[in-house]
Amino acid sequence: MPVIQGTSRAAKPFEAIPRAPIPRTLGRFLRGEVSRYDMRAMNEDHFREYGPTVVQGRGRFTSVNLFGPDANRFVLLDRDQTFSARKPWMAIMGTIFPNGLLLRDGEEHKHHRKIMHEAFKRPVLREYIDQMNPAIAEGIADWPTGVPSFRAYDAFKSLTLDLAAAIFVGVDLGPSAASMNGAFEAMVAASMPGLRFPGFGRHHRGVEGRRFLLGFLGNMLAKKRGDAGGDIFSRLCRARDEEGRAFSDADVLDHMNFLMMAAHDTTTSTLTSLMYELARNPDWQDRIRAESVAFGAEPPVFDDLDSLPSLTFAMRETLRRYPPLPVIPRTSIREFEWDGYRIPEGVMVVISPIHTHHMETWWPDPDRWDPERFSPERAEHGRHSHCWIPFGGGPHMCIGLRFGEAQVRLVMHHLVRRYRWRVPDDYRMPVQQAPISKPRDGLPLELQALS
């Protein structure tokens, strides 16, 4: 069996599998231009030319890309505890989100996830949805109509941040909203590859954003420790494991910092992409609207959302076409075998949702936005347990996935009952794939109020 050499200083370069010659990739990473790089096209080229196991890059930028649902299952389930999620994510955003749930491994991760689960149980999700209904209705009420340059992404960003503040922190941001949004933008941008300099630049702004958020949350910590509020902040302060152990103050603040970023950024990404596809597919927009109108005037509760099947299919197809995270990294913590190779300890291993979600083997006509794929009659997502992985999988499956799915459907339910929207026939949304999928132009569209 061939051996793939490691990447330590003493080791030789990777030799056992074809090296993918991607001269632009390394340069774009170093210049911080990865936002303009087409990860899907790159991965498809590699898969087509080299197969399901490919080395990319050189030196400390070297990674092994594993393609396809079998690889996704192997890496995400990690039954033999071969991989670390913490190591690669620490290298990417460890100075900004050092102790979020995603950046923990093993028993520590299991312990923290179990405590945090208290804030995402079904009865609690029902409370969150009840809180969000009036906030969403009020938040979208004054969106401008009749102008062709309404930026949907910015509007969703503002709306989801207000919702995150209400549900996660239990506050109305008011004048603090702009500062909060700026802090999150800076923190996410700081996780992009690039040179980092103390005192200035993108990374420094991310560190300052983290300082602002921790200060904002820290000023409320004592009060949250003592109240019985229904927001996630209060719930994390009260949560205990079976032995009665609680989170430390630092743990609570780090979890809140990461959860708020992840919740409103990934939801904004999905809502924007869904709004684009519904603008391009007015028949589906009308179909979803008809179901929402037929639902009645009363706002839906959590258990009602499954009674909007067309909206659910459309959301899931959007997550297939535009997964918020295009790739998922891990680091091998021991040697393992895959696809006829022995891959050593200490190697960055990457799987690619955006590639798997467009493999013709699993998704016929993959470039077509076709929500019926997720209908019970077709159920293309059920052809393999890991051919659709917008929320990851295994021990690190997104803890807030039910919350996120519910929020997307609830916002869209309110929108289709209030507005119709469109984009020009020749418009195609330019997508920035990293660090989180979003439109580079903010998605300009035209809203029309429904009578």
CSV table of C-alpha atoms in Angstrom, one decimal:
chain,number,residue,atom,x,y,z
A,1,MET,CA,0.0,0.0,0.0
A,2,PRO,CA,1.5,3.4,-0.9
A,3,VAL,CA,2.3,5.9,1.8
A,4,ILE,CA,1.4,9.5,1.7
A,5,GLN,CA,4.2,11.4,3.3
A,6,GLY,CA,3.5,13.8,6.1
A,7,THR,CA,4.1,17.5,6.2
A,8,SER,CA,6.4,18.0,9.2
A,9,ARG,CA,9.8,19.6,8.6
A,10,ALA,CA,11.5,16.3,8.7
A,11,ALA,CA,9.1,14.6,6.3
A,12,LYS,CA,9.4,14.6,2.6
A,13,PRO,CA,6.6,16.2,0.5
A,14,PHE,CA,3.5,14.1,-0.5
A,15,GLU,CA,4.6,11.6,-3.1
A,16,ALA,CA,2.2,8.7,-3.2
A,17,ILE,CA,-0.7,10.3,-5.0
A,18,PRO,CA,-0.8,12.8,-7.9
A,19,ARG,CA,-0.1,16.3,-6.8
A,20,ALA,CA,-2.8,18.6,-8.1
A,21,PRO,CA,-1.1,21.5,-9.9
A,22,ILE,CA,-3.1,24.5,-8.7
A,23,PRO,CA,-0.7,27.4,-8.9
A,24,ARG,CA,-3.4,30.0,-8.4
A,25,THR,CA,-4.8,28.4,-5.3
A,26,LEU,CA,-1.8,29.1,-3.2
A,27,GLY,CA,-1.3,32.6,-4.4
A,28,ARG,CA,-5.0,33.5,-3.8
A,29,PHE,CA,-4.8,32.1,-0.3
A,30,LEU,CA,-1.7,34.2,0.5
A,31,ARG,CA,-3.2,37.3,-1.0
A,32,GLY,CA,-6.5,36.7,0.9
A,33,GLU,CA,-8.5,36.4,-2.3
A,34,VAL,CA,-10.1,33.0,-1.6
A,35,SER,CA,-13.5,34.7,-1.6
A,36,ARG,CA,-13.2,35.0,-5.4
A,37,TYR,CA,-12.1,31.4,-5.9
A,38,ASP,CA,-14.5,28.8,-7.2
A,39,MET,CA,-14.1,25.9,-4.8
A,40,ARG,CA,-16.6,23.8,-6.5
A,41,ALA,CA,-14.9,24.2,-9.9
A,42,MET,CA,-11.5,23.5,-8.4
A,43,ASN,CA,-12.7,20.3,-6.6
A,44,GLU,CA,-14.6,19.1,-9.7
A,45,ASP,CA,-11.4,19.5,-11.8
A,46,HIS,CA,-9.4,17.6,-9.2
A,47,PHE,CA,-11.9,14.8,-8.9
A,48,ARG,CA,-12.3,14.4,-12.6
A,49,GLU,CA,-8.5,14.3,-13.2
A,50,TYR,CA,-7.2,12.5,-10.2
A,51,GLY,CA,-10.1,10.6,-8.6
A,52,PRO,CA,-11.5,10.7,-5.0
A,53,THR,CA,-8.2,11.2,-3.2
A,54,VAL,CA,-6.2,14.3,-4.1
A,55,VAL,CA,-3.3,16.2,-2.6
A,56,GLN,CA,-3.6,20.0,-2.9
A,57,GLY,CA,-1.1,22.7,-2.3
A,58,ARG,CA,2.4,22.5,-0.9
A,59,GLY,CA,4.4,23.0,2.4
A,60,ARG,CA,2.2,23.9,5.3
A,61,PHE,CA,-0.7,24.6,3.0
A,62,THR,CA,-0.9,21.0,1.9
A,63,SER,CA,-4.1,19.1,2.4
A,64,VAL,CA,-5.6,15.8,1.3
A,65,ASN,CA,-9.1,16.2,-0.3
A,66,LEU,CA,-11.4,13.2,0.0
A,67,PHE,CA,-14.4,13.4,-2.4
A,68,GLY,CA,-17.8,11.7,-2.3
A,69,PRO,CA,-20.4,10.5,0.2
A,70,ASP,CA,-18.3,7.5,1.4
A,71,ALA,CA,-15.5,9.9,2.4
A,72,ASN,CA,-18.0,12.3,4.0
A,73,ARG,CA,-19.3,9.5,6.2
A,74,PHE,CA,-15.9,8.2,7.1
A,75,VAL,CA,-14.6,11.6,8.1
A,76,LEU,CA,-17.7,13.0,9.8
A,77,LEU,CA,-18.7,9.9,11.8
A,78,ASP,CA,-15.1,9.3,12.8
A,79,ARG,CA,-15.8,6.0,14.4
A,80,ASP,CA,-12.2,5.3,15.2
A,81,GLN,CA,-11.5,8.9,16.5
A,82,THR,CA,-9.0,9.5,13.8
A,83,PHE,CA,-9.6,13.2,13.3
A,84,SER,CA,-9.5,16.5,15.2
A,85,ALA,CA,-11.9,19.3,14.4
A,86,ARG,CA,-10.2,21.6,16.8
A,87,LYS,CA,-6.8,21.7,15.1
A,88,PRO,CA,-7.8,22.9,11.7
A,89,TRP,CA,-10.4,25.3,12.9
A,90,MET,CA,-8.0,26.7,15.5
A,91,ALA,CA,-5.6,27.5,12.7
A,92,ILE,CA,-8.4,29.2,10.7
A,93,MET,CA,-10.2,31.1,13.5
A,94,GLY,CA,-8.7,30.2,16.8
A,95,THR,CA,-7.9,33.7,17.8
A,96,ILE,CA,-11.4,34.9,17.1
A,97,PHE,CA,-13.6,31.9,18.3
A,98,PRO,CA,-11.1,29.8,20.4
A,99,ASN,CA,-13.5,27.7,22.4
A,100,GLY,CA,-16.7,27.5,20.4
A,101,LEU,CA,-18.3,24.1,20.2
A,102,LEU,CA,-16.9,23.5,16.8
A,103,LEU,CA,-13.4,24.0,18.1
A,104,ARG,CA,-13.5,21.3,20.8
A,105,ASP,CA,-12.7,17.6,20.5
A,106,GLY,CA,-13.4,14.3,22.2
A,107,GLU,CA,-14.8,14.1,25.7
A,108,GLU,CA,-14.6,17.9,26.1
A,109,HIS,CA,-16.7,18.4,23.0
A,110,LYS,CA,-19.2,15.7,24.1
A,111,HIS,CA,-19.5,17.2,27.6
A,112,HIS,CA,-20.1,20.8,26.3
A,113,ARG,CA,-22.5,19.6,23.6
A,114,LYS,CA,-24.6,17.7,26.1
A,115,ILE,CA,-25.0,20.8,28.4
A,116,MET,CA,-25.7,23.0,25.4
A,117,HIS,CA,-28.4,20.7,24.1
A,118,GLU,CA,-30.7,22.0,26.9
A,119,ALA,CA,-31.1,25.2,24.9
A,120,PHE,CA,-32.1,23.4,21.7
A,121,LYS,CA,-34.7,20.9,22.9
A,122,ARG,CA,-38.1,20.8,21.1
A,123,PRO,CA,-40.1,22.5,23.9
A,124,VAL,CA,-37.5,25.3,23.9
A,125,LEU,CA,-37.6,25.6,20.1
A,126,ARG,CA,-41.4,26.1,20.4
A,127,GLU,CA,-40.8,29.1,22.7
A,128,TYR,CA,-38.2,30.6,20.3
A,129,ILE,CA,-40.6,30.4,17.4
A,130,ASP,CA,-43.4,32.1,19.4
A,131,GLN,CA,-41.0,34.9,20.1
A,132,MET,CA,-39.8,35.2,16.5
A,133,ASN,CA,-43.2,35.5,14.8
A,134,PRO,CA,-44.0,39.1,15.8
A,135,ALA,CA,-40.3,40.1,15.5
A,136,ILE,CA,-40.2,38.9,11.9
A,137,ALA,CA,-43.4,40.5,11.0
A,138,GLU,CA,-42.2,43.8,12.4
A,139,GLY,CA,-38.7,43.5,10.9
A,140,ILE,CA,-39.9,43.0,7.3
A,141,ALA,CA,-42.8,45.5,7.4
A,142,ASP,CA,-40.9,48.5,6.1
A,143,TRP,CA,-38.8,46.8,3.4
A,144,PRO,CA,-38.8,49.2,0.4
A,145,THR,CA,-41.0,48.2,-2.6
A,146,GLY,CA,-40.8,49.3,-6.3
A,147,VAL,CA,-37.0,49.9,-6.3
A,148,PRO,CA,-34.8,47.5,-8.3
A,149,SER,CA,-31.7,47.8,-6.1
A,150,PHE,CA,-33.0,46.5,-2.7
A,151,ARG,CA,-30.1,44.5,-1.2
A,152,ALA,CA,-31.6,41.4,0.2
A,153,TYR,CA,-28.5,40.2,1.9
A,154,ASP,CA,-28.1,43.3,3.9
A,155,ALA,CA,-31.7,43.2,4.9
A,156,PHE,CA,-31.5,39.6,6.0
A,157,LYS,CA,-28.3,40.3,7.9
A,158,SER,CA,-30.0,43.1,9.9
A,159,LEU,CA,-33.1,41.0,10.5
A,160,THR,CA,-31.3,37.8,11.7
A,161,LEU,CA,-29.0,39.8,13.9
A,162,ASP,CA,-32.0,41.4,15.6
A,163,LEU,CA,-33.6,37.9,16.0
A,164,ALA,CA,-30.3,36.5,17.4
A,165,ALA,CA,-30.1,39.3,19.9
A,166,ALA,CA,-33.7,38.7,21.0
A,167,ILE,CA,-33.6,34.8,21.1
A,168,PHE,CA,-30.0,34.3,22.1
A,169,VAL,CA,-29.4,37.3,24.4
A,170,GLY,CA,-32.9,38.5,25.3
A,171,VAL,CA,-32.2,42.1,24.4
A,172,ASP,CA,-33.3,44.7,21.8
A,173,LEU,CA,-30.1,45.9,20.3
A,174,GLY,CA,-31.4,49.3,19.3
A,175,PRO,CA,-28.5,51.7,18.6
A,176,SER,CA,-26.0,48.9,19.3
A,177,ALA,CA,-27.1,46.9,16.2
A,178,ALA,CA,-24.6,48.6,13.9
A,179,SER,CA,-21.7,48.1,16.2
A,180,MET,CA,-22.7,44.5,16.8
A,181,ASN,CA,-23.1,43.8,13.1
A,182,GLY,CA,-19.7,45.4,12.4
A,183,ALA,CA,-18.1,43.2,15.0
A,184,PHE,CA,-19.4,40.0,13.5
A,185,GLU,CA,-18.5,41.1,10.0
A,186,ALA,CA,-14.9,41.8,11.2
A,187,MET,CA,-14.7,38.4,13.1
A,188,VAL,CA,-15.9,36.4,10.1
A,189,ALA,CA,-13.6,38.2,7.7
A,190,ALA,CA,-10.6,37.6,10.1
A,191,SER,CA,-11.0,33.9,9.6
A,192,MET,CA,-10.1,34.2,5.9
A,193,PRO,CA,-6.6,33.1,5.0
A,194,GLY,CA,-4.0,35.8,4.6
A,195,LEU,CA,-1.1,37.5,6.3
A,196,ARG,CA,-1.7,38.6,9.9
A,197,PHE,CA,-0.1,41.7,11.4
A,198,PRO,CA,-0.4,42.9,15.0
A,199,GLY,CA,-2.1,46.2,15.4
A,200,PHE,CA,-3.8,46.6,12.0
A,201,GLY,CA,-5.4,44.8,9.1
A,202,ARG,CA,-8.3,42.4,8.8
A,203,HIS,CA,-7.2,40.0,11.5
A,204,HIS,CA,-6.7,42.9,14.0
A,205,ARG,CA,-10.2,44.1,13.3
A,206,GLY,CA,-11.5,40.6,14.0
A,207,VAL,CA,-9.7,40.6,17.3
A,208,GLU,CA,-11.2,43.9,18.2
A,209,GLY,CA,-14.6,42.7,17.2
A,210,ARG,CA,-14.2,39.7,19.5
A,211,ARG,CA,-13.2,42.1,22.3
A,212,PHE,CA,-16.3,44.2,21.7
A,213,LEU,CA,-18.6,41.2,21.7
A,214,LEU,CA,-17.1,39.7,24.9
A,215,GLY,CA,-17.4,43.1,26.6
A,216,PHE,CA,-21.0,43.5,25.5
A,217,LEU,CA,-22.0,40.0,26.7
A,218,GLY,CA,-19.7,40.1,29.8
A,219,ASN,CA,-21.5,43.2,31.1
A,220,MET,CA,-24.7,41.1,31.3
A,221,LEU,CA,-23.2,37.9,32.6
A,222,ALA,CA,-23.9,38.4,36.3
A,223,LYS,CA,-27.6,39.3,35.7
A,224,LYS,CA,-28.0,36.2,33.4
A,225,ARG,CA,-26.5,34.0,36.0
A,226,GLY,CA,-29.3,35.1,38.4
A,227,ASP,CA,-32.4,35.2,36.3
A,228,ALA,CA,-34.8,32.7,34.8
A,229,GLY,CA,-35.0,34.1,31.3
A,230,GLY,CA,-35.9,32.0,28.3
A,231,ASP,CA,-33.1,33.3,26.1
A,232,ILE,CA,-30.2,31.1,25.2
A,233,PHE,CA,-27.7,33.2,27.2
A,234,SER,CA,-29.7,32.6,30.4
A,235,ARG,CA,-30.3,28.9,29.6
A,236,LEU,CA,-26.5,28.3,29.1
A,237,CYS,CA,-25.9,30.0,32.5
A,238,ARG,CA,-28.3,27.7,34.2
A,239,ALA,CA,-27.5,24.5,32.3
A,240,ARG,CA,-26.0,21.6,34.2
A,241,ASP,CA,-24.8,18.1,33.3
A,242,GLU,CA,-25.7,14.9,35.2
A,243,GLU,CA,-23.1,15.7,37.9
A,244,GLY,CA,-24.4,19.2,38.4
A,245,ARG,CA,-21.5,20.9,36.6
A,246,ALA,CA,-22.1,24.2,35.0
A,247,PHE,CA,-20.2,26.2,32.4
A,248,SER,CA,-17.6,28.6,33.6
A,249,ASP,CA,-18.1,32.3,32.8
A,250,ALA,CA,-15.5,32.0,30.0
A,251,ASP,CA,-17.2,29.0,28.5
A,252,VAL,CA,-20.6,30.8,28.5
A,253,LEU,CA,-19.1,33.8,26.7
A,254,ASP,CA,-17.2,31.8,24.2
A,255,HIS,CA,-20.2,29.7,23.3
A,256,MET,CA,-22.5,32.7,23.0
A,257,ASN,CA,-19.9,34.5,20.8
A,258,PHE,CA,-19.7,31.6,18.4
A,259,LEU,CA,-23.4,30.7,18.5
A,260,MET,CA,-24.5,34.2,17.6
A,261,MET,CA,-22.1,34.4,14.7
A,262,ALA,CA,-23.0,31.0,13.4
A,263,ALA,CA,-26.7,31.4,13.8
A,264,HIS,CA,-27.2,34.7,12.0
A,265,ASP,CA,-24.5,34.3,9.4
A,266,THR,CA,-25.5,30.8,8.1
A,267,THR,CA,-29.2,31.7,8.3
A,268,THR,CA,-28.6,34.9,6.3
A,269,SER,CA,-26.7,32.9,3.7
A,270,THR,CA,-29.5,30.4,3.3
A,271,LEU,CA,-32.3,33.0,3.2
A,272,THR,CA,-30.5,35.1,0.6
A,273,SER,CA,-29.8,32.1,-1.7
A,274,LEU,CA,-33.4,30.9,-1.3
A,275,MET,CA,-34.8,34.4,-2.1
A,276,TYR,CA,-32.6,34.4,-5.2
A,277,GLU,CA,-33.8,31.1,-6.5
A,278,LEU,CA,-37.5,32.0,-5.8
A,279,ALA,CA,-37.0,35.2,-7.8
A,280,ARG,CA,-35.6,33.1,-10.7
A,281,ASN,CA,-38.3,30.5,-10.3
A,282,PRO,CA,-41.6,32.4,-9.8
A,283,ASP,CA,-43.6,29.2,-10.2
A,284,TRP,CA,-42.1,28.0,-6.9
A,285,GLN,CA,-42.5,31.3,-5.3
A,286,ASP,CA,-46.3,31.2,-6.2
A,287,ARG,CA,-46.5,27.6,-5.0
A,288,ILE,CA,-45.0,28.4,-1.6
A,289,ARG,CA,-47.1,31.5,-1.3
A,290,ALA,CA,-50.3,29.5,-2.0
A,291,GLU,CA,-49.4,27.0,0.8
A,292,SER,CA,-48.6,29.8,3.3
A,293,VAL,CA,-51.8,31.7,2.4
A,294,ALA,CA,-53.8,28.5,2.8
A,295,PHE,CA,-52.3,28.0,6.2
A,296,GLY,CA,-54.4,31.0,7.5
A,297,ALA,CA,-53.8,34.2,9.2
A,298,GLU,CA,-52.5,32.9,12.5
A,299,PRO,CA,-48.7,32.7,12.7
A,300,PRO,CA,-47.4,29.2,12.6
A,301,VAL,CA,-46.0,27.5,15.7
A,302,PHE,CA,-42.9,25.2,15.6
A,303,ASP,CA,-44.9,22.1,14.9
A,304,ASP,CA,-46.8,23.7,12.0
A,305,LEU,CA,-43.7,24.3,9.9
A,306,ASP,CA,-43.7,20.7,8.5
A,307,SER,CA,-47.1,21.4,7.1
A,308,LEU,CA,-45.5,23.7,4.5
A,309,PRO,CA,-43.9,21.0,2.3
A,310,SER,CA,-43.0,23.2,-0.7
A,311,LEU,CA,-41.1,25.6,1.4
A,312,THR,CA,-39.3,22.8,3.1
A,313,PHE,CA,-38.3,21.2,-0.2
A,314,ALA,CA,-37.1,24.6,-1.5
A,315,MET,CA,-35.0,25.3,1.6
A,316,ARG,CA,-33.3,21.9,1.4
A,317,GLU,CA,-32.6,22.2,-2.3
A,318,THR,CA,-31.1,25.7,-1.7
A,319,LEU,CA,-28.9,24.2,1.0
A,320,ARG,CA,-27.8,21.6,-1.6
A,321,ARG,CA,-26.9,24.2,-4.2
A,322,TYR,CA,-25.4,26.8,-1.8
A,323,PRO,CA,-24.1,25.0,1.4
A,324,PRO,CA,-23.1,27.8,3.8
A,325,LEU,CA,-19.8,26.0,4.4
A,326,PRO,CA,-18.4,24.7,1.1
A,327,VAL,CA,-15.7,22.6,2.7
A,328,ILE,CA,-15.1,21.0,6.1
A,329,PRO,CA,-11.6,20.5,7.4
A,330,ARG,CA,-10.2,18.0,9.9
A,331,THR,CA,-6.7,17.0,11.0
A,332,SER,CA,-5.6,13.4,11.3
A,333,ILE,CA,-4.4,12.6,14.8
A,334,ARG,CA,-3.2,9.1,13.8
A,335,GLU,CA,-2.3,7.3,10.6
A,336,PHE,CA,-5.3,5.9,8.7
A,337,GLU,CA,-6.0,4.1,5.5
A,338,TRP,CA,-8.3,5.4,2.8
A,339,ASP,CA,-8.8,4.6,-0.9
A,340,GLY,CA,-5.7,2.4,-1.0
A,341,TYR,CA,-3.4,4.9,0.7
A,342,ARG,CA,-2.0,5.2,4.2
A,343,ILE,CA,-2.3,8.8,5.3
A,344,PRO,CA,-0.1,9.8,8.2
A,345,GLU,CA,-0.8,11.7,11.4
A,346,GLY,CA,-0.8,15.5,11.3
A,347,VAL,CA,-2.3,15.9,7.8
A,348,MET,CA,-5.1,18.4,7.0
A,349,VAL,CA,-8.0,16.3,5.5
A,350,VAL,CA,-10.8,18.1,3.7
A,351,ILE,CA,-14.2,17.0,2.6
A,352,SER,CA,-16.4,19.1,0.3
A,353,PRO,CA,-20.2,19.5,0.7
A,354,ILE,CA,-20.3,21.8,-2.3
A,355,HIS,CA,-18.7,19.1,-4.5
A,356,THR,CA,-20.8,16.2,-3.2
A,357,HIS,CA,-24.0,18.2,-3.6
A,358,HIS,CA,-23.3,18.5,-7.3
A,359,MET,CA,-22.2,14.9,-8.1
A,360,GLU,CA,-24.2,13.6,-11.0
A,361,THR,CA,-24.0,10.1,-9.5
A,362,TRP,CA,-26.3,11.2,-6.7
A,363,TRP,CA,-28.0,14.3,-8.1
A,364,PRO,CA,-29.2,14.1,-11.7
A,365,ASP,CA,-28.9,17.5,-13.5
A,366,PRO,CA,-27.1,18.9,-10.5
A,367,ASP,CA,-27.0,22.5,-11.7
A,368,ARG,CA,-30.8,22.7,-11.9
A,369,TRP,CA,-32.5,24.1,-8.8
A,370,ASP,CA,-35.2,21.5,-8.4
A,371,PRO,CA,-36.9,21.3,-4.9
A,372,GLU,CA,-38.8,18.2,-6.0
A,373,ARG,CA,-35.6,16.2,-5.4
A,374,PHE,CA,-36.6,16.3,-1.7
A,375,SER,CA,-40.1,15.2,-2.1
A,376,PRO,CA,-41.0,11.7,-0.7
A,377,GLU,CA,-41.5,10.4,-4.2
A,378,ARG,CA,-38.0,11.2,-5.3
A,379,ALA,CA,-36.0,11.6,-2.1
A,380,GLU,CA,-32.7,12.0,-3.8
A,381,HIS,CA,-31.1,13.0,-0.5
A,382,GLY,CA,-31.8,9.5,0.8
A,383,ARG,CA,-29.7,7.7,-1.8
A,384,HIS,CA,-26.7,7.8,0.6
A,385,SER,CA,-26.6,8.8,4.2
A,386,HIS,CA,-23.9,11.5,3.4
A,387,CYS,CA,-24.7,12.8,0.0
A,388,TRP,CA,-26.5,15.9,1.5
A,389,ILE,CA,-24.4,17.4,4.4
A,390,PRO,CA,-25.2,21.1,4.7
A,391,PHE,CA,-25.0,20.8,8.5
A,392,GLY,CA,-22.0,18.5,8.7
A,393,GLY,CA,-22.6,15.2,10.4
A,394,GLY,CA,-21.5,12.8,13.2
A,395,PRO,CA,-20.5,14.2,16.6
A,396,HIS,CA,-20.1,17.7,15.2
A,397,MET,CA,-23.4,17.8,13.4
A,398,CYS,CA,-24.6,21.4,13.8
A,399,ILE,CA,-26.4,21.6,17.2
A,400,GLY,CA,-28.6,24.4,16.0
A,401,LEU,CA,-29.8,22.8,12.7
A,402,ARG,CA,-33.5,22.5,13.8
A,403,PHE,CA,-33.5,26.1,15.0
A,404,GLY,CA,-31.9,27.2,11.8
A,405,GLU,CA,-34.3,25.3,9.6
A,406,ALA,CA,-37.3,26.6,11.5
A,407,GLN,CA,-36.1,30.2,11.3
A,408,VAL,CA,-35.5,30.1,7.6
A,409,ARG,CA,-39.0,28.7,7.0
A,410,LEU,CA,-40.6,31.1,9.4
A,411,VAL,CA,-39.0,34.1,7.8
A,412,MET,CA,-39.9,33.0,4.3
A,413,HIS,CA,-43.5,32.2,5.3
A,414,HIS,CA,-43.9,35.8,6.4
A,415,LEU,CA,-42.2,37.2,3.3
A,416,VAL,CA,-44.2,35.3,0.7
A,417,ARG,CA,-47.4,36.5,2.4
A,418,ARG,CA,-46.3,40.1,2.3
A,419,TYR,CA,-44.2,40.5,-0.9
A,420,ARG,CA,-43.6,39.2,-4.4
A,421,TRP,CA,-40.0,39.7,-5.7
A,422,ARG,CA,-38.1,39.3,-8.9
A,423,VAL,CA,-34.6,39.8,-10.5
A,424,PRO,CA,-33.9,40.6,-14.2
A,425,ASP,CA,-34.1,37.6,-16.5
A,426,ASP,CA,-30.4,37.8,-17.3
A,427,TYR,CA,-29.2,38.3,-13.7
A,428,ARG,CA,-27.1,35.6,-12.1
A,429,MET,CA,-26.1,35.9,-8.4
A,430,PRO,CA,-22.2,36.1,-8.1
A,431,VAL,CA,-21.5,33.9,-5.1
A,432,GLN,CA,-18.6,34.3,-2.7
A,433,GLN,CA,-18.1,30.8,-1.3
A,434,ALA,CA,-15.8,31.4,1.7
A,435,PRO,CA,-15.7,31.7,4.6
A,436,ILE,CA,-19.6,31.6,4.3
A,437,SER,CA,-21.5,31.5,1.1
A,438,LYS,CA,-23.0,34.9,0.2
A,439,PRO,CA,-23.6,37.1,-2.8
A,440,ARG,CA,-20.8,39.4,-3.7
A,441,ASP,CA,-23.3,42.1,-4.8
A,442,GLY,CA,-25.7,41.8,-1.9
A,443,LEU,CA,-28.4,40.4,-4.2
A,444,PRO,CA,-30.2,43.4,-5.7
A,445,LEU,CA,-33.9,42.7,-6.4
A,446,GLU,CA,-37.2,44.4,-6.6
A,447,LEU,CA,-40.0,43.8,-4.1
A,448,GLN,CA,-43.6,44.3,-4.8
A,449,ALA,CA,-46.1,44.6,-1.9
A,450,LEU,CA,-49.1,42.2,-2.1
A,451,SER,CA,-52.5,43.8,-1.6
